[in-house]
Amino acid sequence: MLWNIPYIAVVALIVLGLYACMFKSNLVKIIIGTSLLEAGANLFLITLGYRKGGIAPIFTNAPSTESMVLPVPQALVLTSIVIGLAVTALLLSIVVMIYRHYGTIDAKKVRRLRG
Amino acid sequence: MIGSLLSNAGVWMPLAWLFVLVVTWAIVYYIRSRGEARYHKDTEQVRPFLAGHPETSKAAMHVRASNEYWGFMEALKGYYHPLIKGHTGNLNDYICWFTCILAIVLVLVISVGV
Amino acid sequence: MSAIESLRLHSPALIIAIPLLTAFIIPLLSKIIGPKARNGFVVAVLTGVLALVLLLAHDVITGGTRTYVLGGSTPLLTLPSGYQVPVRIMFVIDAMGVFMGIMCGVIALVAAIYSCMETYEGLYKFYTLLLLVTTGIFGLVFTGDLFNLFVFFEILSIASCGLVAFKIDSPMSMEGGFKYMVISDIGGLSLLVMIGLLYGQYDALNIGMLANRMDYGMIDIIALGLIVTALLMKSGSVPMHMWTPDAYGETPSSVTIMIVGASLSSLYALFRICFTLYGGFIGINVAGWIIVILALISILVGVTMAIPQTDFKRLIGYAAVAEIGFILLGLGAGLASLSGNSVDAYGIKAMEGSIFHIFNDALDIGLLFFVAAVVSYATGQRNLNNLCGLGRKMKYTTFLFIIGLAAVAGLPPMNGFASKFLIYESVFHLNPILAIIGILGSIMMLAIFVKAFSGAFLGPPVPELETYKKVPRSMLFAMSIVVAIIVFFGLFPDLIVDNLAHPAAQALVNHSEYISHAIRIGGV
Amino acid sequence: MTPMSKIVVLVTNLLCGFILVFGFYVIVHGHLTPGGGFQGGAVVASACALVVIAYGDKRVKERLSYDAFSAIEASGLIAFVGLGFFGLGATFFYNFLAVERISSLRWLFGAKALIGPNPGDINTGGVIPLLNLAVGTEVLGALSIVLLLMLMTYTPKRGEAEIEESTAGRRAQETGEKHETGGN
C-alpha cells in the first residue's frame, strides 16, 4: 500500500487543479489551478522513475553500494518545470494587463468575447 | 491526364470544367449581344418606379450585414437562443466542456477497447 | 562533400535551427539596422527556410522516410553499437511530416511579407514571436520523439499566445490571449500525463520504439482517450471550440494565419498519434467514430454560429471551426475504416482529402483574415454593420475576397473544392449522412461569406467611409501570393494529391514502415 | 515600490556577491553536481530580485536597463544554437569537444569521464559545460526581464496609476481599435 501513495497524491493534485480551473472564477485562482495540474503531472513523472531504496542519480562522489533512481524522468521534469515557469509568468503578466483594462479579474466579468 | 483528380467514385477535371464554363459564357454573351441595345445608363430608365413616393437615399436602403439573414435566425430562434447563450465566453465553462468530453471519450474508448 | 550535398544531409536540423537563431538575432540586429532592412532580413531567411523544406520534401518523396539523429556521429545512427533503445532525440520525417513542413514554410513566409507594414511599437519582439511559432511548428511536425513533441507543442503555445495578446492596448486581445494560453496549457499538461503513462509502461520515448512495444493494455486506452480529447481541444473541435473565435478575432492582422497553422499542427499531432502509435489497436475505430461525430457537430455549430456574428474577424473564426470539422471528418473516416496495417480504398481517399484540406484550409482562412485585416486597416471599422460599399474603392481587395470566399466555401475551380470533393466522395461510402451534412455545411459556409461580402463590399458608397487609408503594397503582395497558390492548387489538384497527400496517407497507414525507420539497427 | 530600510539595503549589498558566485557555481558545475543552466540562472536572477526589492523601483529603473538584459538573453541563446551549429561536421548538436578526433581542443573540457561513481573532474563533458553557460546567461537575462516588467507594470493606486490609466486609454484611441464594450 505504501508504494502507491505518491500516485494517490498525483490523482489528488490533478483533480484539485481541474476543480480550481473549472469552478473558481478568480483568474489568479485559475492560474493556481494550472500550476497545480502541472505539479501533479511532474510528480507523476518523478514517481515513475523511483526504485526502492535508490539514491539521487549523481555520479560525483556517489557511494557505490546503493542503486540509483532512474535519471530520465528527472530530466523530463526539469524541462516541464521550465515550461511551467514560462507559462505561469506569461499568464500572470496577462492578468496584470487584464486588471488594468477591465478593472476586475473575475472570470464572470472578463468575458466581452462571447456569443 | 494532367489535372484530373481521381476519387474511387468519380473524377474531377478542373481544366475541362473551366473550358466548359468559358464556352457557355461565350454562348450566353453572344445571345445577350443579339438583343436590342435600348438600355441607356443614368437615364430615366434607371430610376425605380415608386408610385410617386420620394426615393429614399441609397445608403439608407442598403441591407446592413446583421439583418441579412434576419428571417433565417428568426425562424430558428429556438435553436439559436440556447446556442448563443451556450457560448458564455467564461473560461471556467470552456474547461467544464473539456472535462465533460474527456469523461465521455474515456468511457467510450474503455468500454469498447477492453 | 559539396555545399548542396551537406545542406541536403543536414536539412532537417537546419530548418529548425535557422528560424530559432534569427528569432534571437533580430532583437540585437534591430538596434543596428533600420526597420526596412530588418523586415527584408526576416523575409530572406524565411524564403531560405522554405527552399530548404522543398529540398527536403523532394528527398523524402523520392528517397522515403528520412531520420536525423541530433548529436549522433552520423545523421542516420539511430542505434549506436551496444544500445537496444534509441537514446538521442531523433527527427523521423515521412511524407506527412514534410507536407506539414511545406504548409508551415509557406504560411510563415506569407505572414512575414504581410507584416512588413505593421505599425506596433516593440515590433522586433513581434518577429521573434513569429519565428518562434515557425520553429515550434517545424519541430512538432518533424520530431520522432514523444517528449520532444510535447516541448515543441509548448513552444508553439507560448509563442502564439504572445502573438495573440500582442496588442496590449486592446482589452479584448488580452482576454483572448489569456483564454488561448490556459486552454493550450491544459492541453499540454494532458499530453505530458499521457507521455508519463506510456513511458512508465514501455520505458521508451521514441514514437517508433513505443509503437513497436505497445500491446494496448488498459493504461494505453486511458492514454489514448486523454490525448484525443486534449488535441481535439487544441485544434478547436466543437464543444471545446469557444476559444477559437476569441483568439483568432483578436490576433494582430498579419499573424492570424500563423495561429491557424499552430492549431492545424496540433491536428497533425492527432494524425501522428492515432495512426502511428495506436495503428494496431482494435478500438481505434471507436476513436475514429468519436472524431467523426465531433466533426459533424463542429461543421454544423461552426457554420450556424457564424451567421449572427457582426464582427468580421469573429465571423471568420467560426468559419475556421467549421473548416477544422471538415478535416476531422476525413481523419475520422480514415480511422474508422483502419484495420491493422491497411485501410479500405475509401479510407485512403478520405485521409488524402483531409490532409490536402489541411493545406487548403490554412491558405483560405489565412486569406480571409488578411482581407478582414485590410478592411479594418483601411476603414478602422471591425463591425460589419458600419461597413458599406467598399467594393467601389478597394477593387483589388474585393477580387481577393471573392477568390477567398469561393475557396473556403468549396466552389469548383478553387482548391477548397478539390479537397472537399475527395472527402465527400469517400466519406459517402462510410455513411451517407456524413456527406450530406458536409455538403450542407459547405452551402451554409457560402451563405456566411455572401453575408460578409454584401455587408462590407456591396451597396452605395457611404459618406463616413469616404476617407480611408491606402492599402500598402506589401499586404496586397502577400495576399496575391496566397491567391496564386489557391488558384494553382485548384486547377492542378492532382499534382499535390498524387505527389504529397497520397504518400502522406500511405505513410500514416502502414505504421510498421515508420517503426522500421525509427529503430533501424546500427544505422547505415 | 518604496525602497526598503537601511538595514535591508546594507544586507543586500553584502549578500549580492555571494548569490552571484553561488549562481555561477551552479551553472558551471552543471554536468557534475545537480544544477546547470536554468537552475543557476534562476539563482542569479534571485540576486536581481533582491536588488529590485531593496532599492525600490525608482533607483532600479535608472541602473538596471531592460535593453541590457534583453541583449544578454539574446546573446545567451545565440551562443546555445551557435554551439549546435559547430557540431555540423557530424550532426547538429554533436559533442565535438568530447571526441578525441580534435586533439588541439583537448584542454577545453576534453578529458575522458569515468563511467560510474567518480570524484567528478570538471574538465570532462565536452560541449555540455559550454551549453550550460549559454543557457545560464539566457535564463539570467530572461528572468531579470520578467522581474523588471512585473515591477514596471505594478504601479500603486495613488498618483502614478491615474497617469498610467490615461496613457493606456489614449493609446487605445490612437490605434483606432474602437471596440464597443458590452460585446455583441
Tab-separated table of N, CA, C and O in Angstrom, chain C residues 350-446:
chain	number	residue	atom	x	y	z
C	350	ALA	N	-10.348	9.337	-48.158
C	350	ALA	CA	-10.817	10.312	-47.151
C	350	ALA	C	-9.621	10.980	-46.490
C	350	ALA	O	-9.568	12.198	-46.310
C	351	MET	N	-8.611	10.181	-46.169
C	351	MET	CA	-7.430	10.784	-45.498
C	351	MET	C	-6.690	11.705	-46.436
C	351	MET	O	-6.249	12.786	-46.041
C	352	GLU	N	-6.581	11.299	-47.720
C	352	GLU	CA	-5.891	12.208	-48.662
C	352	GLU	C	-6.630	13.542	-48.717
C	352	GLU	O	-6.028	14.610	-48.639
C	353	GLY	N	-7.981	13.433	-48.800
C	353	GLY	CA	-8.757	14.674	-48.859
C	353	GLY	C	-8.517	15.529	-47.635
C	353	GLY	O	-8.270	16.735	-47.727
C	354	SER	N	-8.498	14.901	-46.438
C	354	SER	CA	-8.383	15.747	-45.231
C	354	SER	C	-6.961	16.281	-45.104
C	354	SER	O	-6.762	17.427	-44.665
C	355	ILE	N	-5.949	15.520	-45.540
C	355	ILE	CA	-4.570	16.061	-45.463
C	355	ILE	C	-4.437	17.231	-46.426
C	355	ILE	O	-3.913	18.296	-46.083
C	356	PHE	N	-4.981	17.048	-47.657
C	356	PHE	CA	-4.926	18.153	-48.624
C	356	PHE	C	-5.710	19.342	-48.068
C	356	PHE	O	-5.321	20.511	-48.206
C	357	HIS	N	-6.821	19.044	-47.365
C	357	HIS	CA	-7.651	20.141	-46.856
C	357	HIS	C	-6.929	20.910	-45.752
C	357	HIS	O	-7.195	22.097	-45.562
C	358	ILE	N	-6.000	20.252	-45.049
C	358	ILE	CA	-5.253	20.999	-44.015
C	358	ILE	C	-4.522	22.150	-44.699
C	358	ILE	O	-4.596	23.316	-44.273
C	359	PHE	N	-3.858	21.843	-45.822
C	359	PHE	CA	-3.096	22.895	-46.516
C	359	PHE	C	-4.054	23.957	-47.069
C	359	PHE	O	-3.860	25.169	-46.867
C	360	ASN	N	-5.143	23.491	-47.728
C	360	ASN	CA	-6.067	24.481	-48.305
C	360	ASN	C	-6.678	25.353	-47.222
C	360	ASN	O	-6.774	26.577	-47.355
C	361	ASP	N	-7.085	24.713	-46.107
C	361	ASP	CA	-7.748	25.477	-45.039
C	361	ASP	C	-6.813	26.555	-44.508
C	361	ASP	O	-7.217	27.712	-44.320
C	362	ALA	N	-5.548	26.201	-44.324
C	362	ALA	CA	-4.607	27.212	-43.792
C	362	ALA	C	-4.564	28.408	-44.727
C	362	ALA	O	-4.654	29.568	-44.309
C	363	LEU	N	-4.506	28.139	-46.057
C	363	LEU	CA	-4.417	29.259	-47.010
C	363	LEU	C	-5.732	30.027	-47.076
C	363	LEU	O	-5.752	31.264	-46.981
C	364	ASP	N	-6.867	29.308	-47.186
C	364	ASP	CA	-8.145	30.036	-47.375
C	364	ASP	C	-8.453	30.905	-46.158
C	364	ASP	O	-8.690	32.106	-46.274
C	365	ILE	N	-8.433	30.287	-44.960
C	365	ILE	CA	-8.793	31.063	-43.762
C	365	ILE	C	-7.767	32.193	-43.583
C	365	ILE	O	-8.121	33.324	-43.226
C	366	GLY	N	-6.502	31.906	-43.892
C	366	GLY	CA	-5.498	32.959	-43.779
C	366	GLY	C	-5.813	34.110	-44.712
C	366	GLY	O	-5.772	35.291	-44.315
C	367	LEU	N	-6.204	33.794	-45.971
C	367	LEU	CA	-6.518	34.871	-46.922
C	367	LEU	C	-7.691	35.686	-46.409
C	367	LEU	O	-7.667	36.932	-46.428
C	368	LEU	N	-8.733	35.003	-45.878
C	368	LEU	CA	-9.904	35.758	-45.415
C	368	LEU	C	-9.524	36.660	-44.246
C	368	LEU	O	-9.959	37.814	-44.153
C	369	PHE	N	-8.650	36.159	-43.359
C	369	PHE	CA	-8.221	37.029	-42.241
C	369	PHE	C	-7.406	38.202	-42.769
C	369	PHE	O	-7.512	39.328	-42.270
C	370	PHE	N	-6.618	37.964	-43.831
C	370	PHE	CA	-5.863	39.090	-44.401
C	370	PHE	C	-6.833	40.140	-44.939
C	370	PHE	O	-6.669	41.342	-44.698
C	371	VAL	N	-7.907	39.660	-45.641
C	371	VAL	CA	-8.861	40.631	-46.219
C	371	VAL	C	-9.540	41.394	-45.088
C	371	VAL	O	-9.651	42.624	-45.111
C	372	ALA	N	-9.942	40.661	-44.003
C	372	ALA	CA	-10.587	41.356	-42.872
C	372	ALA	C	-9.621	42.383	-42.291
C	372	ALA	O	-10.005	43.504	-41.935
C	373	ALA	N	-8.335	42.024	-42.253
C	373	ALA	CA	-7.358	42.956	-41.679
C	373	ALA	C	-7.201	44.178	-42.586
C	373	ALA	O	-7.122	45.313	-42.100
C	374	VAL	N	-7.209	43.949	-43.909
C	374	VAL	CA	-7.061	45.107	-44.816
C	374	VAL	C	-8.267	46.028	-44.661
C	374	VAL	O	-8.118	47.253	-44.553
C	375	VAL	N	-9.475	45.416	-44.541
C	375	VAL	CA	-10.684	46.250	-44.388
C	375	VAL	C	-10.589	47.054	-43.096
C	375	VAL	O	-10.784	48.272	-43.075
C	376	SER	N	-10.168	46.405	-41.997
C	376	SER	CA	-10.126	47.161	-40.725
C	376	SER	C	-8.946	48.123	-40.739
C	376	SER	O	-8.974	49.175	-40.082
C	377	TYR	N	-7.884	47.823	-41.524
C	377	TYR	CA	-6.752	48.778	-41.622
C	377	TYR	C	-7.197	50.021	-42.380
C	377	TYR	O	-6.954	51.152	-41.976
C	378	ALA	N	-7.972	49.781	-43.486
C	378	ALA	CA	-8.329	50.929	-44.341
C	378	ALA	C	-9.399	51.772	-43.655
C	378	ALA	O	-9.279	52.992	-43.568
C	379	THR	N	-10.432	51.127	-43.091
C	379	THR	CA	-11.543	51.939	-42.591
C	379	THR	C	-11.538	52.038	-41.070
C	379	THR	O	-12.314	52.792	-40.513
C	380	GLY	N	-10.718	51.249	-40.377
C	380	GLY	CA	-10.733	51.333	-38.917
C	380	GLY	C	-11.982	50.710	-38.308
C	380	GLY	O	-12.174	50.765	-37.102
C	381	GLN	N	-12.837	50.113	-39.154
C	381	GLN	CA	-14.080	49.532	-38.624
C	381	GLN	C	-13.929	48.018	-38.570
C	381	GLN	O	-13.440	47.427	-39.511
C	382	ARG	N	-14.389	47.399	-37.511
C	382	ARG	CA	-14.396	45.933	-37.476
C	382	ARG	C	-15.814	45.403	-37.569
C	382	ARG	O	-16.039	44.259	-37.891
C	383	ASN	N	-16.816	46.257	-37.279
C	383	ASN	CA	-18.192	45.764	-37.226
C	383	ASN	C	-18.770	45.800	-38.638
C	383	ASN	O	-18.684	46.823	-39.326
C	384	LEU	N	-19.355	44.685	-39.076
C	384	LEU	CA	-19.855	44.613	-40.450
C	384	LEU	C	-20.993	45.608	-40.685
C	384	LEU	O	-21.209	46.077	-41.791
C	385	ASN	N	-21.740	45.977	-39.601
C	385	ASN	CA	-22.902	46.841	-39.849
C	385	ASN	C	-22.466	48.229	-40.298
C	385	ASN	O	-23.163	48.893	-41.042
C	386	ASN	N	-21.301	48.689	-39.839
C	386	ASN	CA	-20.897	50.056	-40.210
C	386	ASN	C	-20.255	50.072	-41.582
C	386	ASN	O	-20.026	51.133	-42.144
C	387	LEU	N	-19.920	48.891	-42.122
C	387	LEU	CA	-19.224	48.894	-43.423
C	387	LEU	C	-20.271	48.892	-44.535
C	387	LEU	O	-21.323	48.274	-44.390
C	388	CYS	N	-19.978	49.621	-45.614
C	388	CYS	CA	-20.931	49.604	-46.729
C	388	CYS	C	-20.227	50.116	-47.973
C	388	CYS	O	-19.539	51.138	-47.898
C	389	GLY	N	-20.397	49.412	-49.069
C	389	GLY	CA	-19.927	49.928	-50.344
C	389	GLY	C	-18.432	50.076	-50.439
C	389	GLY	O	-17.944	51.065	-50.972
C	390	LEU	N	-17.674	49.114	-49.906
C	390	LEU	CA	-16.211	49.233	-50.064
C	390	LEU	C	-15.779	48.755	-51.442
C	390	LEU	O	-14.677	49.035	-51.876
C	391	GLY	N	-16.684	48.043	-52.140
C	391	GLY	CA	-16.266	47.438	-53.404
C	391	GLY	C	-15.837	48.484	-54.414
C	391	GLY	O	-14.938	48.268	-55.216
C	392	ARG	N	-16.429	49.656	-54.313
C	392	ARG	CA	-16.117	50.674	-55.345
C	392	ARG	C	-14.679	51.121	-55.220
C	392	ARG	O	-13.960	51.246	-56.207
C	393	LYS	N	-14.232	51.282	-54.009
C	393	LYS	CA	-12.905	51.915	-53.881
C	393	LYS	C	-11.819	50.847	-53.831
C	393	LYS	O	-10.788	50.950	-54.480
C	394	MET	N	-12.070	49.732	-53.083
C	394	MET	CA	-10.968	48.773	-52.895
C	394	MET	C	-11.202	47.607	-53.853
C	394	MET	O	-11.584	46.517	-53.462
C	395	LYS	N	-11.016	47.851	-55.140
C	395	LYS	CA	-11.382	46.834	-56.133
C	395	LYS	C	-10.559	45.570	-55.967
C	395	LYS	O	-11.061	44.446	-55.962
C	396	TYR	N	-9.222	45.720	-55.790
C	396	TYR	CA	-8.387	44.520	-55.768
C	396	TYR	C	-8.723	43.681	-54.534
C	396	TYR	O	-8.821	42.453	-54.610
C	397	THR	N	-8.990	44.368	-53.408
C	397	THR	CA	-9.338	43.592	-52.198
C	397	THR	C	-10.644	42.838	-52.412
C	397	THR	O	-10.778	41.684	-51.976
C	398	THR	N	-11.591	43.473	-53.114
C	398	THR	CA	-12.868	42.765	-53.366
C	398	THR	C	-12.612	41.513	-54.190
C	398	THR	O	-13.118	40.436	-53.880
C	399	PHE	N	-11.758	41.647	-55.225
C	399	PHE	CA	-11.440	40.477	-56.066
C	399	PHE	C	-10.811	39.377	-55.202
C	399	PHE	O	-11.212	38.207	-55.256
C	400	LEU	N	-9.888	39.763	-54.309
C	400	LEU	CA	-9.245	38.752	-53.458
C	400	LEU	C	-10.286	38.096	-52.558
C	400	LEU	O	-10.286	36.876	-52.350
C	401	PHE	N	-11.227	38.917	-52.045
C	401	PHE	CA	-12.225	38.349	-51.127
C	401	PHE	C	-13.110	37.356	-51.872
C	401	PHE	O	-13.457	36.292	-51.334
C	402	ILE	N	-13.430	37.657	-53.146
C	402	ILE	CA	-14.283	36.720	-53.895
C	402	ILE	C	-13.555	35.388	-54.041
C	402	ILE	O	-14.108	34.304	-53.820
C	403	ILE	N	-12.239	35.437	-54.364
C	403	ILE	CA	-11.487	34.178	-54.526
C	403	ILE	C	-11.450	33.443	-53.184
C	403	ILE	O	-11.723	32.232	-53.099
C	404	GLY	N	-11.188	34.181	-52.085
C	404	GLY	CA	-11.137	33.518	-50.772
C	404	GLY	C	-12.488	32.897	-50.447
C	404	GLY	O	-12.565	31.751	-49.979
C	405	LEU	N	-13.554	33.655	-50.743
C	405	LEU	CA	-14.920	33.163	-50.472
C	405	LEU	C	-15.164	31.884	-51.255
C	405	LEU	O	-15.619	30.866	-50.690
C	406	ALA	N	-14.801	31.872	-52.545
C	406	ALA	CA	-15.045	30.667	-53.360
C	406	ALA	C	-14.217	29.509	-52.808
C	406	ALA	O	-14.685	28.370	-52.724
C	407	ALA	N	-12.973	29.793	-52.367
C	407	ALA	CA	-12.107	28.700	-51.919
C	407	ALA	C	-12.648	28.092	-50.623
C	407	ALA	O	-12.747	26.877	-50.494
C	408	VAL	N	-13.039	28.953	-49.653
C	408	VAL	CA	-13.486	28.404	-48.357
C	408	VAL	C	-14.798	27.649	-48.556
C	408	VAL	O	-14.981	26.553	-48.025
C	409	ALA	N	-15.695	28.205	-49.360
C	409	ALA	CA	-16.993	27.547	-49.490
C	409	ALA	C	-16.899	26.318	-50.395
C	409	ALA	O	-17.867	25.581	-50.522
C	410	GLY	N	-15.753	26.087	-51.034
C	410	GLY	CA	-15.613	24.877	-51.842
C	410	GLY	C	-16.271	25.002	-53.203
C	410	GLY	O	-16.872	24.038	-53.689
C	411	LEU	N	-16.195	26.177	-53.816
C	411	LEU	CA	-16.744	26.314	-55.178
C	411	LEU	C	-15.738	25.746	-56.173
C	411	LEU	O	-14.532	25.842	-55.940
C	412	PRO	N	-16.249	25.160	-57.281
C	412	PRO	CA	-15.407	24.299	-58.118
C	412	PRO	C	-14.013	24.751	-58.453
C	412	PRO	O	-13.072	24.003	-58.156
C	413	PRO	N	-13.747	25.907	-59.100
C	413	PRO	CA	-12.366	25.949	-59.606
C	413	PRO	C	-11.326	26.039	-58.501
C	413	PRO	O	-10.146	25.846	-58.743
C	414	MET	N	-11.746	26.291	-57.253
C	414	MET	CA	-10.734	26.625	-56.237
C	414	MET	C	-10.251	25.360	-55.529
C	414	MET	O	-10.854	24.293	-55.658
C	415	ASN	N	-9.191	25.503	-54.718
C	415	ASN	CA	-8.608	24.310	-54.092
C	415	ASN	C	-9.540	23.742	-53.032
C	415	ASN	O	-9.507	22.552	-52.738
C	416	GLY	N	-10.395	24.574	-52.413
C	416	GLY	CA	-11.302	24.039	-51.392
C	416	GLY	C	-12.151	22.925	-51.972
C	416	GLY	O	-12.344	21.884	-51.341
C	417	PHE	N	-12.620	23.134	-53.224
C	417	PHE	CA	-13.494	22.119	-53.814
C	417	PHE	C	-12.731	20.810	-54.021
C	417	PHE	O	-13.223	19.724	-53.707
C	418	ALA	N	-11.475	20.899	-54.475
C	418	ALA	CA	-10.730	19.666	-54.769
C	418	ALA	C	-10.647	18.803	-53.511
C	418	ALA	O	-10.923	17.592	-53.537
C	419	SER	N	-10.331	19.408	-52.363
C	419	SER	CA	-10.164	18.550	-51.161
C	419	SER	C	-11.529	18.117	-50.633
C	419	SER	O	-11.705	16.965	-50.222
C	420	LYS	N	-12.521	19.027	-50.705
C	420	LYS	CA	-13.837	18.600	-50.167
C	420	LYS	C	-14.433	17.528	-51.073
C	420	LYS	O	-15.117	16.621	-50.597
C	421	PHE	N	-14.154	17.632	-52.375
C	421	PHE	CA	-14.656	16.603	-53.311
C	421	PHE	C	-14.155	15.229	-52.860
C	421	PHE	O	-14.913	14.264	-52.752
C	422	LEU	N	-12.848	15.148	-52.532
C	422	LEU	CA	-12.292	13.855	-52.087
C	422	LEU	C	-12.976	13.402	-50.798
C	422	LEU	O	-13.348	12.230	-50.649
C	423	ILE	N	-13.165	14.360	-49.873
C	423	ILE	CA	-13.737	13.967	-48.573
C	423	ILE	C	-15.158	13.469	-48.776
C	423	ILE	O	-15.532	12.384	-48.292
C	424	TYR	N	-15.967	14.239	-49.551
C	424	TYR	CA	-17.380	13.817	-49.674
C	424	TYR	C	-17.478	12.452	-50.341
C	424	TYR	O	-18.159	11.540	-49.858
C	425	GLU	N	-16.749	12.290	-51.476
C	425	GLU	CA	-16.892	11.049	-52.238
C	425	GLU	C	-16.580	9.841	-51.352
C	425	GLU	O	-17.279	8.834	-51.394
C	426	SER	N	-15.528	9.950	-50.537
C	426	SER	CA	-15.114	8.730	-49.822
C	426	SER	C	-15.906	8.582	-48.532
C	426	SER	O	-16.231	7.463	-48.131
C	427	VAL	N	-16.255	9.704	-47.892
C	427	VAL	CA	-16.993	9.578	-46.627
C	427	VAL	C	-18.407	9.071	-46.923
C	427	VAL	O	-19.010	8.381	-46.107
C	428	PHE	N	-18.907	9.335	-48.150
C	428	PHE	CA	-20.268	8.889	-48.503
C	428	PHE	C	-20.392	7.380	-48.324
C	428	PHE	O	-21.399	6.861	-47.873
C	429	HIS	N	-19.303	6.663	-48.662
C	429	HIS	CA	-19.379	5.196	-48.585
C	429	HIS	C	-19.331	4.708	-47.159
C	429	HIS	O	-19.756	3.604	-46.855
C	430	LEU	N	-18.777	5.531	-46.276
C	430	LEU	CA	-18.794	5.118	-44.877
C	430	LEU	C	-20.217	5.252	-44.343
C	430	LEU	O	-20.762	4.321	-43.769
C	431	ASN	N	-20.813	6.410	-44.567
C	431	ASN	CA	-22.206	6.589	-44.139
C	431	ASN	C	-22.746	7.806	-44.888
C	431	ASN	O	-22.172	8.885	-44.786
C	432	PRO	N	-23.823	7.672	-45.649
C	432	PRO	CA	-24.275	8.790	-46.493
C	432	PRO	C	-24.536	10.070	-45.700
C	432	PRO	O	-24.271	11.163	-46.181
C	433	ILE	N	-24.972	9.941	-44.446
C	433	ILE	CA	-25.337	11.171	-43.699
C	433	ILE	C	-24.128	12.100	-43.591
C	433	ILE	O	-24.236	13.321	-43.670
C	434	LEU	N	-22.930	11.489	-43.438
C	434	LEU	CA	-21.742	12.339	-43.268
C	434	LEU	C	-21.594	13.268	-44.467
C	434	LEU	O	-21.405	14.481	-44.323
C	435	ALA	N	-21.725	12.694	-45.673
C	435	ALA	CA	-21.521	13.543	-46.868
C	435	ALA	C	-22.618	14.595	-46.952
C	435	ALA	O	-22.364	15.754	-47.293
C	436	ILE	N	-23.836	14.195	-46.597
C	436	ILE	CA	-24.957	15.167	-46.696
C	436	ILE	C	-24.686	16.348	-45.775
C	436	ILE	O	-24.743	17.528	-46.178
C	437	ILE	N	-24.308	16.067	-44.515
C	437	ILE	CA	-24.081	17.181	-43.574
C	437	ILE	C	-22.874	17.991	-44.041
C	437	ILE	O	-22.839	19.222	-43.965
C	438	GLY	N	-21.878	17.302	-44.622
C	438	GLY	CA	-20.719	18.042	-45.112
C	438	GLY	C	-21.112	19.035	-46.183
C	438	GLY	O	-20.745	20.218	-46.135
C	439	ILE	N	-21.913	18.569	-47.151
C	439	ILE	CA	-22.303	19.473	-48.251
C	439	ILE	C	-23.174	20.593	-47.703
C	439	ILE	O	-23.007	21.783	-48.042
C	440	LEU	N	-24.067	20.235	-46.751
C	440	LEU	CA	-24.900	21.291	-46.136
C	440	LEU	C	-24.002	22.339	-45.489
C	440	LEU	O	-24.195	23.561	-45.645
C	441	GLY	N	-22.957	21.872	-44.801
C	441	GLY	CA	-22.024	22.809	-44.156
C	441	GLY	C	-21.368	23.712	-45.183
C	441	GLY	O	-21.246	24.924	-44.978
C	442	SER	N	-21.000	23.153	-46.322
C	442	SER	CA	-20.336	23.991	-47.336
C	442	SER	C	-21.287	25.066	-47.837
C	442	SER	O	-20.895	26.231	-48.001
C	443	ILE	N	-22.558	24.667	-48.060
C	443	ILE	CA	-23.519	25.667	-48.572
C	443	ILE	C	-23.692	26.781	-47.540
C	443	ILE	O	-23.651	27.978	-47.854
C	444	MET	N	-23.829	26.378	-46.254
C	444	MET	CA	-24.004	27.416	-45.219
C	444	MET	C	-22.748	28.292	-45.155
C	444	MET	O	-22.830	29.501	-44.914
C	445	MET	N	-21.588	27.690	-45.400
C	445	MET	CA	-20.342	28.486	-45.380
C	445	MET	C	-20.425	29.554	-46.463
C	445	MET	O	-20.053	30.713	-46.242
C	446	LEU	N	-20.924	29.139	-47.642
C	446	LEU	CA	-21.088	30.127	-48.723
C	446	LEU	C	-22.051	31.227	-48.256
C	446	LEU	O	-21.781	32.426	-48.460
